[in-house]
mmCIF file of C-alpha atoms and ligand atoms in Angstrom:
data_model
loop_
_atom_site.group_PDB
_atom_site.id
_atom_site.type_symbol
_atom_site.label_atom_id
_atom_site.label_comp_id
_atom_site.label_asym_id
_atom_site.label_seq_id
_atom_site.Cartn_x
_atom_site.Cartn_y
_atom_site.Cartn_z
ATOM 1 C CA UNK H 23 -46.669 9.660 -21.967
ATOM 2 C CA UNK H 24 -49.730 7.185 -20.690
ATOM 3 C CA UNK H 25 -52.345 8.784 -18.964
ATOM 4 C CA UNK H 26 -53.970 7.217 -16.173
ATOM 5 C CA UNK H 27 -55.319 9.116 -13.301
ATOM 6 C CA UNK H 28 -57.208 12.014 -14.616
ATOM 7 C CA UNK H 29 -58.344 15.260 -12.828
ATOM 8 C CA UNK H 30 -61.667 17.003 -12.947
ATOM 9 C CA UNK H 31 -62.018 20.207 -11.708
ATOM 10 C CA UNK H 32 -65.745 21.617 -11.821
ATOM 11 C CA UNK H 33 -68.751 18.735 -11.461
ATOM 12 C CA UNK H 34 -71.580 20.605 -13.575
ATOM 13 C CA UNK H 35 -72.959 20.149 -16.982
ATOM 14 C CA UNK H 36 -69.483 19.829 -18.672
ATOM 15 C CA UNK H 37 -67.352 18.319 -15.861
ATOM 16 C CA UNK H 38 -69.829 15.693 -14.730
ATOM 17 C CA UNK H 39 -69.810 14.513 -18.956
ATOM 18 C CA UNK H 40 -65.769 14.623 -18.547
ATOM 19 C CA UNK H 41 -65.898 12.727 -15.987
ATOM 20 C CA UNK H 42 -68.451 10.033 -16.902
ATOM 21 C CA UNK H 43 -66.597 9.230 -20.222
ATOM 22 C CA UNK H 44 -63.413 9.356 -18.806
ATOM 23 C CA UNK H 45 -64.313 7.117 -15.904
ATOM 24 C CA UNK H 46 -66.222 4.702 -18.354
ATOM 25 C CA UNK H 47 -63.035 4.146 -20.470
ATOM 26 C CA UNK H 48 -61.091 2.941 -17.736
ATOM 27 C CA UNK H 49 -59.380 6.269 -16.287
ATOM 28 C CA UNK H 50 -59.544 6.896 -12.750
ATOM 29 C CA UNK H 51 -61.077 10.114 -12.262
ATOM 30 C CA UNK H 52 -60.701 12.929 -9.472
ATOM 31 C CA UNK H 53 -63.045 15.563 -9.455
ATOM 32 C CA UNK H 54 -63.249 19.263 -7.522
ATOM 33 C CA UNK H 55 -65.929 20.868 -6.290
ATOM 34 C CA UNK H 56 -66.223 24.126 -4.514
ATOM 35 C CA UNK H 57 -67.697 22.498 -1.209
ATOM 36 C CA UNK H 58 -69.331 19.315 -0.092
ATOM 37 C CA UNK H 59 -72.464 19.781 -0.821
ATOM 38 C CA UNK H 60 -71.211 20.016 -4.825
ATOM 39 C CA UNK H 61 -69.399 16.660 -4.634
ATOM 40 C CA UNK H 62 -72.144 15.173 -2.884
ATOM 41 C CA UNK H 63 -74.233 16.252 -5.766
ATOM 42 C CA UNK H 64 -71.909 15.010 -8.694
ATOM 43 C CA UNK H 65 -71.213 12.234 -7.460
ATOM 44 C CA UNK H 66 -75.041 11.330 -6.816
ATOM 45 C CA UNK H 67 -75.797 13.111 -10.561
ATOM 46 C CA UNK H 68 -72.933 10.617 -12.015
ATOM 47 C CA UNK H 69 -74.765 7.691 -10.254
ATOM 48 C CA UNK H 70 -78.567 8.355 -11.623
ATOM 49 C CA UNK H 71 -77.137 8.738 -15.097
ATOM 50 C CA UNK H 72 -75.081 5.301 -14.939
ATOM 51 C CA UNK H 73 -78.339 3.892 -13.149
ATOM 52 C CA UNK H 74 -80.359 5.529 -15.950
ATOM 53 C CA UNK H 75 -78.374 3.766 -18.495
ATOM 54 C CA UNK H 76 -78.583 0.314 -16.571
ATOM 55 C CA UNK H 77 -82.285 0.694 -16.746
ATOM 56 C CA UNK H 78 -82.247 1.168 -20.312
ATOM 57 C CA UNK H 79 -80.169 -1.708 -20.690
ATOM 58 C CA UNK H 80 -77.107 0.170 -22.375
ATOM 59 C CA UNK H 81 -74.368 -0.793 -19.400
ATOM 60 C CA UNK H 82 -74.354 -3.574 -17.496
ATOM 61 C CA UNK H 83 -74.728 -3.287 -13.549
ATOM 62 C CA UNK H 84 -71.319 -4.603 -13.336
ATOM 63 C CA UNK H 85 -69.897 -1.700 -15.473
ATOM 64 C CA UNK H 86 -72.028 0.730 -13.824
ATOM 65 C CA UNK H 87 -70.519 -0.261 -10.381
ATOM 66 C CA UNK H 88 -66.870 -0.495 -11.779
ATOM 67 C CA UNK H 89 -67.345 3.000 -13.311
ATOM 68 C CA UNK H 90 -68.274 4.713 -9.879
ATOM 69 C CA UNK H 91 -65.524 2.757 -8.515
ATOM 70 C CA UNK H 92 -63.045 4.789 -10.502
ATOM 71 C CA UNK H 93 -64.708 8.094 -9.565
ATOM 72 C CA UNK H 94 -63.518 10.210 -6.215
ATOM 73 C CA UNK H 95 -64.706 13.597 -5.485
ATOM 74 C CA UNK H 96 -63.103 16.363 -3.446
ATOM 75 C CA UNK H 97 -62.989 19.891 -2.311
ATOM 76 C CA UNK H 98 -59.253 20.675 -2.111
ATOM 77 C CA UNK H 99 -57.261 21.487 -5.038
ATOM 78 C CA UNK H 100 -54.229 20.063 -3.169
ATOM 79 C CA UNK H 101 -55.756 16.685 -3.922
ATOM 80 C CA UNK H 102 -54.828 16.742 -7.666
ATOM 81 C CA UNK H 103 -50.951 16.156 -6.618
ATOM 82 C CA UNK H 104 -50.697 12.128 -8.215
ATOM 83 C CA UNK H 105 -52.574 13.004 -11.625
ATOM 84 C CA UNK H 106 -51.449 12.486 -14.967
ATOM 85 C CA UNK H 107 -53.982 14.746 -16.882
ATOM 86 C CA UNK H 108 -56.307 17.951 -15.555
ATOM 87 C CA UNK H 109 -59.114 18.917 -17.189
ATOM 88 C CA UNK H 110 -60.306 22.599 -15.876
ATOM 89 C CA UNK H 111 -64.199 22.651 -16.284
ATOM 90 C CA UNK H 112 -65.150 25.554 -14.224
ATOM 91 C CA UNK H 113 -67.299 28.933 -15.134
ATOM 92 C CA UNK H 114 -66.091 30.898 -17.854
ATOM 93 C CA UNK H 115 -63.447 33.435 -16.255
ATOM 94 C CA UNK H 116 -60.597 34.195 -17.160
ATOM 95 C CA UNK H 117 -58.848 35.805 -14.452
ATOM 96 C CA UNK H 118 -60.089 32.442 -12.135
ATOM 97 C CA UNK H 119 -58.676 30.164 -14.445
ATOM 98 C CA UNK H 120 -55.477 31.530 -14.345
ATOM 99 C CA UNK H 121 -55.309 31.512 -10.849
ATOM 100 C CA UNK H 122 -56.081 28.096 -10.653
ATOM 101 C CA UNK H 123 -53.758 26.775 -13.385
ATOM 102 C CA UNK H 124 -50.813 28.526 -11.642
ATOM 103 C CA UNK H 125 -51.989 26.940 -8.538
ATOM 104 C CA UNK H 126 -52.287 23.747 -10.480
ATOM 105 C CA UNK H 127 -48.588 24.010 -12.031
ATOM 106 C CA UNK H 128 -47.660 24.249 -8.373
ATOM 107 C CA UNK H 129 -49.438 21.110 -7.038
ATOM 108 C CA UNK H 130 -49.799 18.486 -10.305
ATOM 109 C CA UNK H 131 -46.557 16.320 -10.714
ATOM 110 C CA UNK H 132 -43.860 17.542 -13.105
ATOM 111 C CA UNK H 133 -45.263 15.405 -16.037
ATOM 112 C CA UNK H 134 -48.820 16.221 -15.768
ATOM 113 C CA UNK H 135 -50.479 18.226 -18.689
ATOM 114 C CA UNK H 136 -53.213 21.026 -17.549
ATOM 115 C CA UNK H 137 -56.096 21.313 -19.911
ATOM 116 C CA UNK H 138 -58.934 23.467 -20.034
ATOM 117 C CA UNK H 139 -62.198 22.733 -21.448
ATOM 118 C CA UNK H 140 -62.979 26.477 -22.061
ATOM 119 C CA UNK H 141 -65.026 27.268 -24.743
ATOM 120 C CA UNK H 142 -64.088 30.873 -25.386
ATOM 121 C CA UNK H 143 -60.869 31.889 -22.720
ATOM 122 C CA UNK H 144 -57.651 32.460 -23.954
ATOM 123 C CA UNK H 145 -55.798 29.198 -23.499
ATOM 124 C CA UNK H 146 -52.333 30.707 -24.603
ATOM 125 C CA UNK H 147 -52.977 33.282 -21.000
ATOM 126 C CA UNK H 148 -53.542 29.947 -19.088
ATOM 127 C CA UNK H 149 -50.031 28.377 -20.324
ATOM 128 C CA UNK H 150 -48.310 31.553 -19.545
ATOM 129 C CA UNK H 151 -49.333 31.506 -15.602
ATOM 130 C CA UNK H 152 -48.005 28.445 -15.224
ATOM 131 C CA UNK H 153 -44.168 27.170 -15.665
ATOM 132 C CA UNK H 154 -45.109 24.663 -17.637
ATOM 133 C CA UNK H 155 -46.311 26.119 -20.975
ATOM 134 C CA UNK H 156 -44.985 23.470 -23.489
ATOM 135 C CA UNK H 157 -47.542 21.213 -21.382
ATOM 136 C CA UNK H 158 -50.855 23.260 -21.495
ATOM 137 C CA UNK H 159 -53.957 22.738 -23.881
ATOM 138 C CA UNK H 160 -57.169 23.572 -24.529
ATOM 139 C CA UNK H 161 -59.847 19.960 -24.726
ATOM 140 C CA UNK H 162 -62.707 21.369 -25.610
ATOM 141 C CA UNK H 163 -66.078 18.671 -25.606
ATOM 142 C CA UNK H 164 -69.334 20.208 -26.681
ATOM 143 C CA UNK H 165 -73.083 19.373 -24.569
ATOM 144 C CA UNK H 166 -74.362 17.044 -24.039
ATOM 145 C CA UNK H 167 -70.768 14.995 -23.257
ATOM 146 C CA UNK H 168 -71.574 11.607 -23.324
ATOM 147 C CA UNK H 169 -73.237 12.076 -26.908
ATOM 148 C CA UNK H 170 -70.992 14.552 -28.207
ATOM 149 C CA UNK H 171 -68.726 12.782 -30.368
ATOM 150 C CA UNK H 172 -66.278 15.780 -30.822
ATOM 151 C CA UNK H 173 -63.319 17.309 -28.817
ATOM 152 C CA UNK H 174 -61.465 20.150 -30.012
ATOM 153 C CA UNK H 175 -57.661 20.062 -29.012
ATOM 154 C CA UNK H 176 -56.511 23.582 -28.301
ATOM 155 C CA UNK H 177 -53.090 23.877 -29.057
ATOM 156 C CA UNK H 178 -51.255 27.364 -28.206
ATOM 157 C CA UNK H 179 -47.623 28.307 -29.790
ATOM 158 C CA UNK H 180 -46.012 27.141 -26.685
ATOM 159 C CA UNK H 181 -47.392 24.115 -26.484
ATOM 160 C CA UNK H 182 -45.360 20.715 -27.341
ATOM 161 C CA UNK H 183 -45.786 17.798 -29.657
ATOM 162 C CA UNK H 184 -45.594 15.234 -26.959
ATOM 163 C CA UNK H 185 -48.362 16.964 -25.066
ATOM 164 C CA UNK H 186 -50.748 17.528 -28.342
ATOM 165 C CA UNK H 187 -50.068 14.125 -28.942
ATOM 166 C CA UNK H 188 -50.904 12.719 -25.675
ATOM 167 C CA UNK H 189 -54.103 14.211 -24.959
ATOM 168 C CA UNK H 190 -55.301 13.686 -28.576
ATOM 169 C CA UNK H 191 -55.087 9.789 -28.056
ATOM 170 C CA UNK H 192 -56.664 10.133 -24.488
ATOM 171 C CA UNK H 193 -59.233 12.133 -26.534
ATOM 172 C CA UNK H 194 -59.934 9.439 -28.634
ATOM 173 C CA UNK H 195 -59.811 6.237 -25.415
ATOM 174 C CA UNK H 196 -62.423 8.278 -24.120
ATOM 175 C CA UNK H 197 -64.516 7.613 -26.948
ATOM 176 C CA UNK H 198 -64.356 11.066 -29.307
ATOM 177 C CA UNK H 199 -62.768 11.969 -32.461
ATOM 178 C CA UNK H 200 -60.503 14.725 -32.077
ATOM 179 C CA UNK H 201 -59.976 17.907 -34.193
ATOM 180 C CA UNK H 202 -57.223 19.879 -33.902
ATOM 181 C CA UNK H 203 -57.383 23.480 -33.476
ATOM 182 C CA UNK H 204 -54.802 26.816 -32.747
ATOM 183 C CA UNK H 205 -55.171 29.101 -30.063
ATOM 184 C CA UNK H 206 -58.183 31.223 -31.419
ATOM 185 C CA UNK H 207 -61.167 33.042 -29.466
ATOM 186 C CA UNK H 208 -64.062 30.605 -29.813
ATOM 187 C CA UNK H 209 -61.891 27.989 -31.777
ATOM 188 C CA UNK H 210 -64.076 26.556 -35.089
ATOM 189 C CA UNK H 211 -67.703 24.845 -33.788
ATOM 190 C CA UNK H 212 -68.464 28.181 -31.461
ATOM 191 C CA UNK H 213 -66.615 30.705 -34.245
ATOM 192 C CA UNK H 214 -69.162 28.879 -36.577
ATOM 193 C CA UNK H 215 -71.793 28.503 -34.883
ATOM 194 C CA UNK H 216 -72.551 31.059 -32.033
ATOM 195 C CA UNK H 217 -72.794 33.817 -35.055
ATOM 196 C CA UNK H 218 -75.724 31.154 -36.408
ATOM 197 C CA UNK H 219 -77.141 31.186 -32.913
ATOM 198 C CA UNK H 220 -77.515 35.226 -32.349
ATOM 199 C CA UNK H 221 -78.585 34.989 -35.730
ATOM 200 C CA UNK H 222 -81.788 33.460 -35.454
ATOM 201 C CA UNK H 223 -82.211 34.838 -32.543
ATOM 202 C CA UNK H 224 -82.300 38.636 -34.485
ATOM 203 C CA UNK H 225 -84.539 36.947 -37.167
ATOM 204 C CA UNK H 226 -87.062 36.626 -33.491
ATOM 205 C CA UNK H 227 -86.556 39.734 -32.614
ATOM 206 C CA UNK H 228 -87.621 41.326 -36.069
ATOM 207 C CA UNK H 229 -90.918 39.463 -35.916
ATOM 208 C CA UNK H 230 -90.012 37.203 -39.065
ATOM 209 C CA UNK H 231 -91.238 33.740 -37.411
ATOM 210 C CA UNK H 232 -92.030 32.234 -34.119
ATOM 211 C CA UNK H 233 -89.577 30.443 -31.968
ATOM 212 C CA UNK H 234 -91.072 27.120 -33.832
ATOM 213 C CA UNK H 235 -91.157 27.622 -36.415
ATOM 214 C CA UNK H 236 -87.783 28.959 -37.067
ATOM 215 C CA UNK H 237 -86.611 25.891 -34.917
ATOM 216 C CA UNK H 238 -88.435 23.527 -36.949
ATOM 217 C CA UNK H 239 -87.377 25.139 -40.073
ATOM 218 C CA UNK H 240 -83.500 24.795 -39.480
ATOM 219 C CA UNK H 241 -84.779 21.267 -38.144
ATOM 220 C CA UNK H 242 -86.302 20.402 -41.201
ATOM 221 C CA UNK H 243 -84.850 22.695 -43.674
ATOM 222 C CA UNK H 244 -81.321 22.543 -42.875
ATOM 223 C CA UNK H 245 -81.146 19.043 -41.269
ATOM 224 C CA UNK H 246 -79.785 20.281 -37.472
ATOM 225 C CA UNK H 247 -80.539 18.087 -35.056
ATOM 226 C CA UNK H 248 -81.886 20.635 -32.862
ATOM 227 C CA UNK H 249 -83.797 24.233 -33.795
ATOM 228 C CA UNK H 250 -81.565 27.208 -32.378
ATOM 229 C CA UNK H 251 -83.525 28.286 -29.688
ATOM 230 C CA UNK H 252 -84.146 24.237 -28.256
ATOM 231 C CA UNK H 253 -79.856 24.515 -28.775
ATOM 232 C CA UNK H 254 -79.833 28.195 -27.157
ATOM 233 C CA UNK H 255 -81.646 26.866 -24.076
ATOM 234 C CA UNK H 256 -79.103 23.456 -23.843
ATOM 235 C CA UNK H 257 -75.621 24.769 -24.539
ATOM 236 C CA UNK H 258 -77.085 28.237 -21.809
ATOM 237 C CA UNK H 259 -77.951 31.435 -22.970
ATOM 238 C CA UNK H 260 -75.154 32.702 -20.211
ATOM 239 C CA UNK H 261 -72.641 30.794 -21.948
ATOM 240 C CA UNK H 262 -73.490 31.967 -25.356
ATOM 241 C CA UNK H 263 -73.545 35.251 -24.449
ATOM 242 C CA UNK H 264 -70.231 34.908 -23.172
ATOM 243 C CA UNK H 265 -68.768 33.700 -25.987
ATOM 244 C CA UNK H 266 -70.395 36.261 -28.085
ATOM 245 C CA UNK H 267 -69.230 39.032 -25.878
ATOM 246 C CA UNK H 268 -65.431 37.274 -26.024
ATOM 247 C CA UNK H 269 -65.846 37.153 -29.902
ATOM 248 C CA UNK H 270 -67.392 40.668 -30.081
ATOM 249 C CA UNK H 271 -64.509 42.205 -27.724
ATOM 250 C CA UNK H 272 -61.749 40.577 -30.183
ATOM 251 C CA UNK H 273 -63.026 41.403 -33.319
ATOM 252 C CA UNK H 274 -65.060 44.445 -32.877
ATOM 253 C CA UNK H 275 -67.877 42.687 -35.915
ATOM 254 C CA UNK H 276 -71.713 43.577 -35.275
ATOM 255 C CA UNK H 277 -72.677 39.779 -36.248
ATOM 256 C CA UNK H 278 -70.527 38.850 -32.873
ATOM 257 C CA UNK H 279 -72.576 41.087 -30.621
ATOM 258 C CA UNK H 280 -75.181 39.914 -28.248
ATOM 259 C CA UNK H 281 -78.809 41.017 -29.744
ATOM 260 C CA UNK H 282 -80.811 43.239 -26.882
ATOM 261 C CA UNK H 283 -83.226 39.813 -26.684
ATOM 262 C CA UNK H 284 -80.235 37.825 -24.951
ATOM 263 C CA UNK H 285 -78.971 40.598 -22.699
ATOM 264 C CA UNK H 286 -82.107 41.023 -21.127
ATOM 265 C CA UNK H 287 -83.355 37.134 -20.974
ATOM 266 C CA UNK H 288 -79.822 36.518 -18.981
ATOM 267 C CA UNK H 289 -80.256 39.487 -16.981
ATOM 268 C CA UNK H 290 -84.202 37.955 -16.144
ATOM 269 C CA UNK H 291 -81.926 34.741 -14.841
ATOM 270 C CA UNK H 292 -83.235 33.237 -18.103
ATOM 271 C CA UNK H 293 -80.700 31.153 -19.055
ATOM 272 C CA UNK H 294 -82.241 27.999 -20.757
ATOM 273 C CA UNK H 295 -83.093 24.124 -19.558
ATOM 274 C CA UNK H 296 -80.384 24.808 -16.358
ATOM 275 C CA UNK H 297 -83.142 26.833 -14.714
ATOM 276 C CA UNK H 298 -86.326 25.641 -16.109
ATOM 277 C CA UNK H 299 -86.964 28.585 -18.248
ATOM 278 C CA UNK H 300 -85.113 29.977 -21.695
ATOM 279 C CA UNK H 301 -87.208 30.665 -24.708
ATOM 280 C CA UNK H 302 -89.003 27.656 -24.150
ATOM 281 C CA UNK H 303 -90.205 26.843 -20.594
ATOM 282 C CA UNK H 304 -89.058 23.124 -18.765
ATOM 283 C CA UNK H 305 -90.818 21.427 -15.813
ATOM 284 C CA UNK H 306 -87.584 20.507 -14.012
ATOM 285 C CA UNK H 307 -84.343 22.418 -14.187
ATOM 286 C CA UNK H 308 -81.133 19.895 -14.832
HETATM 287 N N1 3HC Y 416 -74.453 8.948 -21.240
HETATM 288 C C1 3HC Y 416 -74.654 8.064 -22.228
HETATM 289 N N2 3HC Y 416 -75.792 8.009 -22.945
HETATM 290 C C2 3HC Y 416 -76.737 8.934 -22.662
HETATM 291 C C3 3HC Y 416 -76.569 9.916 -21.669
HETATM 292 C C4 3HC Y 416 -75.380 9.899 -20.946
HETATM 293 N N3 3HC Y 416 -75.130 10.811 -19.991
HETATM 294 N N4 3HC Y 416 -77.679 10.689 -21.629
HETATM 295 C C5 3HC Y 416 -78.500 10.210 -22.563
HETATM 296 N N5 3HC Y 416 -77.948 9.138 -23.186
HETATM 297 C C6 3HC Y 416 -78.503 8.304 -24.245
HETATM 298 C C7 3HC Y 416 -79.984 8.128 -24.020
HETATM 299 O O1 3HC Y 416 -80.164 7.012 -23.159
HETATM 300 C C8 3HC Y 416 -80.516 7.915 -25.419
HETATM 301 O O2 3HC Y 416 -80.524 6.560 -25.734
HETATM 302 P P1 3HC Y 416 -81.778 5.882 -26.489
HETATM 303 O O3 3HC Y 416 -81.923 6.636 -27.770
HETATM 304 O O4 3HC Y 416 -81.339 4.472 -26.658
HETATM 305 O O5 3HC Y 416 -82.930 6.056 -25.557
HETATM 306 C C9 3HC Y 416 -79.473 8.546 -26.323
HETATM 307 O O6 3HC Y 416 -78.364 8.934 -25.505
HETATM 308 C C10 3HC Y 416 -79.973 9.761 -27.055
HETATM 309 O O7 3HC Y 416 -80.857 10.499 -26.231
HETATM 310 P P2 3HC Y 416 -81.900 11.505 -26.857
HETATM 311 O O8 3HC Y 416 -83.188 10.836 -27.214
HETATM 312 O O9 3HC Y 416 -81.980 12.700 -25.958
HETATM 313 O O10 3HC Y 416 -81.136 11.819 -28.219
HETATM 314 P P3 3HC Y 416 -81.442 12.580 -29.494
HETATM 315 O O11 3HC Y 416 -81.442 11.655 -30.627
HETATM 316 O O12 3HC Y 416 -82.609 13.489 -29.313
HETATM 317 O O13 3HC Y 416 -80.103 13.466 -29.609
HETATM 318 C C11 3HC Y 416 -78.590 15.174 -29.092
HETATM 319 C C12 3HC Y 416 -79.736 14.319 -28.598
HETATM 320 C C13 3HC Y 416 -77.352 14.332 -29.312
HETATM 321 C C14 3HC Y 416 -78.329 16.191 -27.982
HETATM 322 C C15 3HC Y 416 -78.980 15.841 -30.447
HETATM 323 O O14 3HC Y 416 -80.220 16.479 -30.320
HETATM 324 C C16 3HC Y 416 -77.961 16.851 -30.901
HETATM 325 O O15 3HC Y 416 -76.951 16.498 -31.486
HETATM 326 N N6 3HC Y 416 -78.234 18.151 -30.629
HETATM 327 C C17 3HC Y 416 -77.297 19.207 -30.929
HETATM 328 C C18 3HC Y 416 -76.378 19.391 -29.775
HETATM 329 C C19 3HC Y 416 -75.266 20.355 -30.070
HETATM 330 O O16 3HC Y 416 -75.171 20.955 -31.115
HETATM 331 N N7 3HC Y 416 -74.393 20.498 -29.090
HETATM 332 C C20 3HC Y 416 -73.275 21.390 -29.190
HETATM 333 C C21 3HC Y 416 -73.606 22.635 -28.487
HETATM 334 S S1 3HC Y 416 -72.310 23.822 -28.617
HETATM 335 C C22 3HC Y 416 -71.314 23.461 -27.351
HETATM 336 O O17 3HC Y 416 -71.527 22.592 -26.552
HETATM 337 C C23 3HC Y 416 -70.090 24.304 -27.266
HETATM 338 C C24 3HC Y 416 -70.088 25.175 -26.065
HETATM 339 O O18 3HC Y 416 -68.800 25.724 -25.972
HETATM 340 C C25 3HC Y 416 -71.081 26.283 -26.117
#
């Protein structure tokens, strides 16, 4: 099956990066946003980063303009009725996304495949609300998007061949190399890495180091690209505690649980570079 017109739904951090690769390799793109104001606001994020780009000299004005030309935002679901491919890139919930794939089984065309870029939900729930099953996956890109090079293709015991093998290559026309993955709460970068992440942040909490150091020493020490805590504050410190609590509620292991520190930052609305302040402190929120 070709794909061709793709389906966005959810403009943030991780839709907005969905949607500028996908758009960039060629695919027109349809994206949905809870209200106007939220397209009006992807769409003009999508354009600053292509304009960015243009200024650094990394895409040609030509390609910048044919790239918004294959993007379209909307706020009605309904919309999504002609596309080949969805990719669901809303908030964390499971109940929600549910809803919406059942809702999406009932609008998309017969041969369209519904994917969810979920990081931590259970994809194999998401293919049973819909009628559709065999054609249900889970495309999970990491942040930031563009720069990411990896998706992890989510594939559930219902799901088909044809389908695996179909969003695998549009995985890889949209620029990333693709792993593949079963079914499995937080799949392998999170189940590897989130564990690293509340980690480091318990070595805080017991007074071992400061935030810099222990981000320069897994810098410079351990050859990340990024310290945890400048990684805590990109990737959210909502969404990792969301996938800790989703890894701590399946398999009941103390290294899964959120430390006290976390709880209480996201409770503070201290949730990283998103709203200026995590354990470091930014001058504009993004
Ligand atoms: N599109 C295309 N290019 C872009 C871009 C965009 N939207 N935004 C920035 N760029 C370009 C910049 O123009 C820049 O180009 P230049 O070097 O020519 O100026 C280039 O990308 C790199 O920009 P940076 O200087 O910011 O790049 P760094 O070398 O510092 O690398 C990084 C940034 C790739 C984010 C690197 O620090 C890194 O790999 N960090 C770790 C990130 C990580 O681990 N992410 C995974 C998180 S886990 C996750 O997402 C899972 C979830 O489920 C929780």
């Amino acid at each position: 099956m070709a794909i061709k017109n793709v389906g966005v739904i959810g403009c943030g951090l991780m839709g907005s990066g969905i949607v500028q690769v996908s758009a960039q390799a060629g695919f027109d793109v349809l994206f949905v946003e809870a209200n106007d104001a939220l397209v009006k606001r992807g769409l003009e994020r999508l354009r600053q980063t292509l304009e960015g780009l243009v200024a650094k000299g990394k895409l040609d004005a030509r390609s910048k303009d044919e790239t918004l030309g294959r993007i379209a935002g909307t706020t009605r679901l309904e919309d999504l009725k002609a596309v080949d491919l969805v990719v669901e890139a809303m908030t964390e919930n499971q109940a929600l996304k549910n809803e919406t794939f059942a809702k999406l089984d009932r609008i998309c065309p017969p041969h369209a495949l519904l994917a969810s870029n979920t990081s931590s939900c259970n994809v194999t729930a998401l293919a049973a609300a819909t009628k559709r099953p065999a054609q249900v996956l889970g495309v999970h890109f990491f942040n930031p998007v563009p720069l990411m090079k990896l998706v992890e293709i989510v594939r559930t015991i219902l799901t088909d061949d044809g389908s695996t093998r179909a969003v695998t290559e549009w995985a890889r026309a949209v620029g990333k190399t693709p792993v593949q993955v079963k079914d499995s709460t937080a799949f392998i970068v999170n189940r590897l890495l989130v564990p690293y992440l509340l980690d480091a942040i318990r070595v805080y909490e017991n007074g071992l180091a400061s935030l810099e150091d222990i981000d320069t020493a897994m810098k410079l020490g351990s050859g990340y690209p990024m310290g945890p805590f400048t990684l805590l504050d990109l990737v959210g410190l909502d969404t990792a505690m969301f996938v800790a609590d989703v890894m701590f509620e399946e398999f009941r292991e103390a290294r899964y649980a959120p430390p006290p520190l976390l709880k209480r930052m996201v409770m503070a609305g201290h949730l990283g570079r998103k709203t200026g302040r995590g354990f470091y402190t930014y001058e504009s929120s993004t």
